[in-house]
Amino acid sequence: MTGEVRRLAPLARRRTVTKRRPYEPRIVGGKVVIMPADLQRLHQRLLNSAVIEVISDEMREVVETEWPELSHKLPPKPGGLHR
């Protein structure tokens, strides 16, 4: 080292780069197409709701894939109680 001191920009001036995932159309259940606007609405609803009471298996899969950090808001998976 030559005694040179490098200073970083103050935290307030540093740019943080966040990578946003684009909402892309998805095929769910082999036939249903979810458009980007629908995915964005679903994401906002998950963010704004404490708990989601009812959700289809297909939409559960989308949430668990796209936003695993929000899957705790989903209802429990139906158990093997089929008769």
N, CA, C and O of each residue as an XYZ file, in Angstrom:
332
protein
N       0.845     -1.182      0.000
C       0.000      0.000      0.000
C       0.885      1.238      0.000
O       1.960      1.250      0.600
N       0.444      2.223     -0.644
C       1.206      3.458     -0.728
C       0.639      4.536      0.181
O       0.994      5.706      0.040
N      -0.227      4.171      1.101
C      -0.816      5.144      1.997
C      -1.999      5.875      1.381
O      -2.516      6.825      1.969
N      -2.427      5.444      0.216
C      -3.540      6.084     -0.469
C      -4.853      5.635      0.172
O      -5.051      4.441      0.397
N      -5.724      6.548      0.460
C      -7.008      6.222      1.078
C      -8.102      6.442      0.053
O      -8.226      7.521     -0.529
N      -8.889      5.407     -0.157
C     -10.020      5.526     -1.084
C     -11.274      5.690     -0.257
O     -11.512      4.930      0.682
N     -12.056      6.655     -0.594
C     -13.299      6.894      0.132
C     -14.477      6.511     -0.742
O     -14.504      6.763     -1.947
N     -15.430      5.906     -0.103
C     -16.650      5.546     -0.801
C     -17.644      6.690     -0.683
O     -17.585      7.485      0.255
N     -18.537      6.761     -1.625
C     -19.589      7.777     -1.563
C     -20.457      7.501     -0.337
O     -20.631      6.342      0.040
N     -20.993      8.522      0.281
C     -21.884      8.305      1.424
C     -23.043      7.397      1.023
O     -23.439      7.357     -0.142
N     -23.573      6.680      1.985
C     -24.652      5.738      1.696
C     -25.825      6.401      1.002
O     -26.466      5.788      0.148
N     -26.114      7.631      1.350
C     -27.247      8.322      0.739
C     -27.047      8.521     -0.759
O     -28.016      8.588     -1.515
N     -25.797      8.613     -1.186
C     -25.536      8.851     -2.607
C     -25.289      7.585     -3.400
O     -25.315      7.616     -4.630
N     -25.053      6.479     -2.729
C     -24.797      5.228     -3.452
C     -26.074      4.773     -4.147
O     -27.177      4.896     -3.614
N     -25.894      4.260     -5.317
C     -27.040      3.728     -6.050
C     -27.171      2.254     -5.740
O     -26.204      1.499     -5.829
N     -28.337      1.865     -5.386
C     -28.574      0.440     -5.205
C     -29.326     -0.047     -6.430
O     -30.317      0.545     -6.857
N     -28.843     -1.100     -6.959
C     -29.452     -1.659     -8.151
C     -30.289     -2.854     -7.722
O     -29.770     -3.854     -7.226
N     -31.573     -2.729     -7.920
C     -32.453     -3.847     -7.603
C     -32.938     -4.455     -8.906
O     -33.306     -3.749     -9.845
N     -32.930     -5.739     -8.939
C     -33.344     -6.438    -10.144
C     -34.826     -6.779    -10.017
O     -35.211     -7.601     -9.185
N     -35.639     -6.155    -10.832
C     -37.063     -6.437    -10.823
C     -37.348     -7.503    -11.849
O     -36.859     -7.448    -12.978
N     -38.132     -8.459    -11.454
C     -38.532     -9.486    -12.402
C     -39.680     -8.956    -13.240
O     -40.647     -8.420    -12.699
N     -39.586     -9.096    -14.526
C     -40.721     -8.678    -15.342
C     -41.850     -9.690    -15.196
O     -41.613    -10.887    -15.034
N     -43.049     -9.202    -15.255
C     -44.198    -10.101    -15.228
C     -44.400    -10.600    -16.651
O     -44.712     -9.820    -17.552
N     -44.223    -11.889    -16.848
C     -44.354    -12.476    -18.171
C     -45.589    -13.368    -18.200
O     -45.956    -13.947    -17.177
N     -46.240    -13.489    -19.369
C     -47.397    -14.388    -19.453
C     -46.992    -15.804    -19.060
O     -45.895    -16.254    -19.390
N     -47.877    -16.503    -18.356
C     -47.585    -17.868    -17.919
C     -48.721    -18.784    -18.298
O     -49.887    -18.387    -18.307
N     -48.367    -20.015    -18.611
C     -49.370    -21.051    -18.855
C     -49.489    -21.848    -17.575
O     -48.500    -22.367    -17.056
N     -50.707    -21.941    -17.072
C     -50.949    -22.630    -15.813
C     -51.945    -23.751    -16.069
O     -52.966    -23.541    -16.724
N     -51.657    -24.915    -15.565
C     -52.557    -26.041    -15.741
C     -52.645    -26.507    -17.178
O     -53.604    -27.185    -17.549
N     -51.664    -26.160    -17.996
C     -51.634    -26.612    -19.378
C     -52.589    -25.879    -20.295
O     -52.596    -26.148    -21.496
N     -53.409    -24.949    -19.774
C     -54.370    -24.282    -20.648
C     -54.655    -22.833    -20.276
O     -55.016    -22.043    -21.149
N     -54.509    -22.472    -19.047
C     -54.845    -21.122    -18.625
C     -53.638    -20.220    -18.801
O     -52.545    -20.551    -18.342
N     -53.818    -19.104    -19.448
C     -52.737    -18.146    -19.631
C     -52.967    -16.992    -18.667
O     -54.032    -16.375    -18.663
N     -51.958    -16.709    -17.852
C     -52.030    -15.593    -16.920
C     -51.220    -14.457    -17.519
O     -50.022    -14.593    -17.765
N     -51.881    -13.352    -17.745
C     -51.238    -12.204    -18.369
C     -50.465    -11.401    -17.325
O     -50.745    -11.498    -16.130
N     -49.490    -10.605    -17.779
C     -48.683     -9.812    -16.856
C     -49.503     -8.939    -15.902
O     -49.155     -8.824    -14.727
N     -50.569     -8.332    -16.381
C     -51.392     -7.482    -15.508
C     -52.026     -8.307    -14.391
O     -52.148     -7.835    -13.260
N     -52.433     -9.550    -14.708
C     -53.017    -10.432    -13.689
C     -51.978    -10.821    -12.648
O     -52.277    -10.855    -11.454
N     -50.760    -11.113    -13.091
C     -49.686    -11.455    -12.162
C     -49.351    -10.275    -11.260
O     -49.097    -10.450    -10.069
N     -49.352     -9.090    -11.823
C     -49.050     -7.905    -11.032
C     -50.138     -7.678     -9.975
O     -49.831     -7.329     -8.835
N     -51.416     -7.877    -10.353
C     -52.517     -7.734     -9.387
C     -52.413     -8.784     -8.283
O     -52.637     -8.483     -7.110
N     -52.074    -10.007     -8.657
C     -51.921    -11.079     -7.669
C     -50.799    -10.732     -6.692
O     -50.953    -10.901     -5.482
N     -49.695    -10.258     -7.205
C     -48.559     -9.893     -6.362
C     -48.949     -8.768     -5.395
O     -48.635     -8.837     -4.207
N     -49.624     -7.745     -5.896
C     -50.053     -6.646     -5.027
C     -51.030     -7.122     -3.959
O     -50.968     -6.685     -2.809
N     -51.930     -8.020     -4.347
C     -52.889     -8.547     -3.369
C     -52.172     -9.323     -2.275
O     -52.518     -9.208     -1.099
N     -51.179    -10.109     -2.657
C     -50.401    -10.851     -1.661
C     -49.653     -9.908     -0.726
O     -49.585    -10.141      0.480
N     -49.098     -8.851     -1.289
C     -48.357     -7.899     -0.468
C     -49.270     -7.160      0.513
O     -48.866     -6.872      1.639
N     -50.492     -6.854      0.089
C     -51.404     -6.047      0.894
C     -52.295     -6.859      1.830
O     -52.928     -6.283      2.714
N     -52.361     -8.167      1.664
C     -53.226     -9.009      2.492
C     -52.418     -9.703      3.576
O     -51.262    -10.074      3.376
N     -53.052     -9.868      4.721
C     -52.396    -10.608      5.803
C     -52.396    -12.100      5.485
O     -51.393    -12.786      5.681
N     -53.528    -12.593      4.994
C     -53.684    -14.015      4.694
C     -54.610    -14.156      3.486
O     -55.572    -13.401      3.349
N     -54.325    -15.103      2.627
C     -55.202    -15.458      1.516
C     -55.965    -16.706      1.945
O     -55.347    -17.710      2.298
N     -57.281    -16.662      1.922
C     -58.069    -17.782      2.447
C     -58.289    -18.896      1.432
O     -58.289    -20.070      1.801
N     -58.476    -18.550      0.154
C     -58.754    -19.561     -0.857
C     -57.885    -19.288     -2.074
O     -57.789    -18.155     -2.545
N     -57.248    -20.353     -2.580
C     -56.419    -20.225     -3.787
C     -56.382    -21.577     -4.486
O     -56.339    -22.622     -3.837
N     -56.399    -21.547     -5.813
C     -56.355    -22.801     -6.565
C     -54.954    -23.392     -6.513
O     -53.986    -22.694     -6.212
N     -54.853    -24.671     -6.806
C     -53.545    -25.335     -6.815
C     -52.610    -24.707     -7.849
O     -51.409    -24.572     -7.617
N     -53.190    -24.320     -9.008
C     -52.378    -23.721    -10.064
C     -51.810    -22.378     -9.628
O     -50.637    -22.090     -9.861
N     -52.650    -21.551     -8.989
C     -52.185    -20.241     -8.546
C     -51.216    -20.381     -7.376
O     -50.286    -19.586     -7.244
N     -51.427    -21.387     -6.527
C     -50.481    -21.652     -5.435
C     -49.098    -21.929     -6.018
O     -48.094    -21.438     -5.501
N     -49.044    -22.710     -7.089
C     -47.770    -23.034     -7.729
C     -47.088    -21.771     -8.264
O     -45.870    -21.627     -8.155
N     -47.871    -20.865     -8.837
C     -47.316    -19.602     -9.336
C     -46.715    -18.805     -8.183
O     -45.594    -18.307     -8.285
N     -47.460    -18.685     -7.087
C     -46.978    -17.914     -5.934
C     -45.717    -18.540     -5.365
O     -44.749    -17.834     -5.079
N     -45.715    -19.863     -5.198
C     -44.552    -20.535     -4.622
C     -43.327    -20.436     -5.525
O     -42.196    -20.454     -5.039
N     -43.544    -20.331     -6.837
C     -42.437    -20.212     -7.779
C     -41.928    -18.778     -7.873
O     -40.723    -18.533     -7.801
N     -42.845    -17.839     -8.034
C     -42.467    -16.441     -8.259
C     -42.128    -15.680     -6.985
O     -41.190    -14.883     -6.965
N     -42.884    -15.924     -5.927
C     -42.715    -15.157     -4.690
C     -42.711    -16.096     -3.482
O     -43.630    -16.037     -2.665
N     -41.706    -16.955     -3.351
C     -41.686    -17.917     -2.244
C     -41.710    -17.244     -0.872
O     -42.165    -17.844      0.102
N     -41.229    -16.011     -0.787
C     -41.233    -15.302      0.490
C     -42.648    -14.930      0.938
O     -42.847    -14.541      2.089
N     -43.634    -15.046      0.038
C     -45.021    -14.726      0.389
C     -45.885    -15.970      0.561
O     -47.076    -15.856      0.849
N     -45.306    -17.148      0.389
C     -46.111    -18.374      0.457
C     -46.666    -18.639      1.853
O     -47.602    -19.425      1.996
N     -46.110    -17.999      2.890
C     -46.658    -18.179      4.241
C     -48.045    -17.568      4.379
O     -48.752    -17.864      5.342
N     -48.446    -16.727      3.443
C     -49.769    -16.108      3.482
C     -50.850    -17.002      2.877
O     -52.040    -16.709      2.992
N     -50.435    -18.088      2.236
C     -51.385    -18.995      1.594
C     -52.004    -19.936      2.617
O     -51.398    -20.229      3.648
N     -53.234    -20.417      2.325
C     -53.829    -21.396      3.236
C     -53.050    -22.708      3.167
O     -52.336    -22.948      2.194
N     -53.177    -23.558      4.187
C     -52.482    -24.846      4.149
C     -52.936    -25.665      2.950
O     -54.086    -25.583      2.518
N     -52.006    -26.457      2.423
C     -52.358    -27.334      1.315
C     -53.372    -28.353      1.805
O     -53.296    -28.817      2.942
N     -54.332    -28.704      0.935
C     -55.303    -29.718      1.357
C     -54.592    -31.031      1.640
O     -53.789    -31.505      0.837
N     -54.900    -31.612      2.796
C     -54.275    -32.886      3.179
C     -54.858    -34.040      2.387
O     -55.774    -33.859      1.584
N     -54.337    -35.193      2.613
C     -54.817    -36.380      1.912
C     -56.093    -36.931      2.544
O     -56.173    -38.126      2.831
N     -57.077    -36.087      2.759
C     -58.322    -36.502      3.412
C     -59.417    -36.803      2.411
O     -60.594    -36.633      2.728
N     -59.066    -37.245      1.210
C     -60.066    -37.560      0.188
C     -60.695    -38.895      0.498
O     -60.000    -39.847      0.851
N     -62.009    -38.975      0.370
C     -62.721    -40.247      0.628
C     -63.292    -40.807     -0.629
O     -63.920    -41.866     -0.604
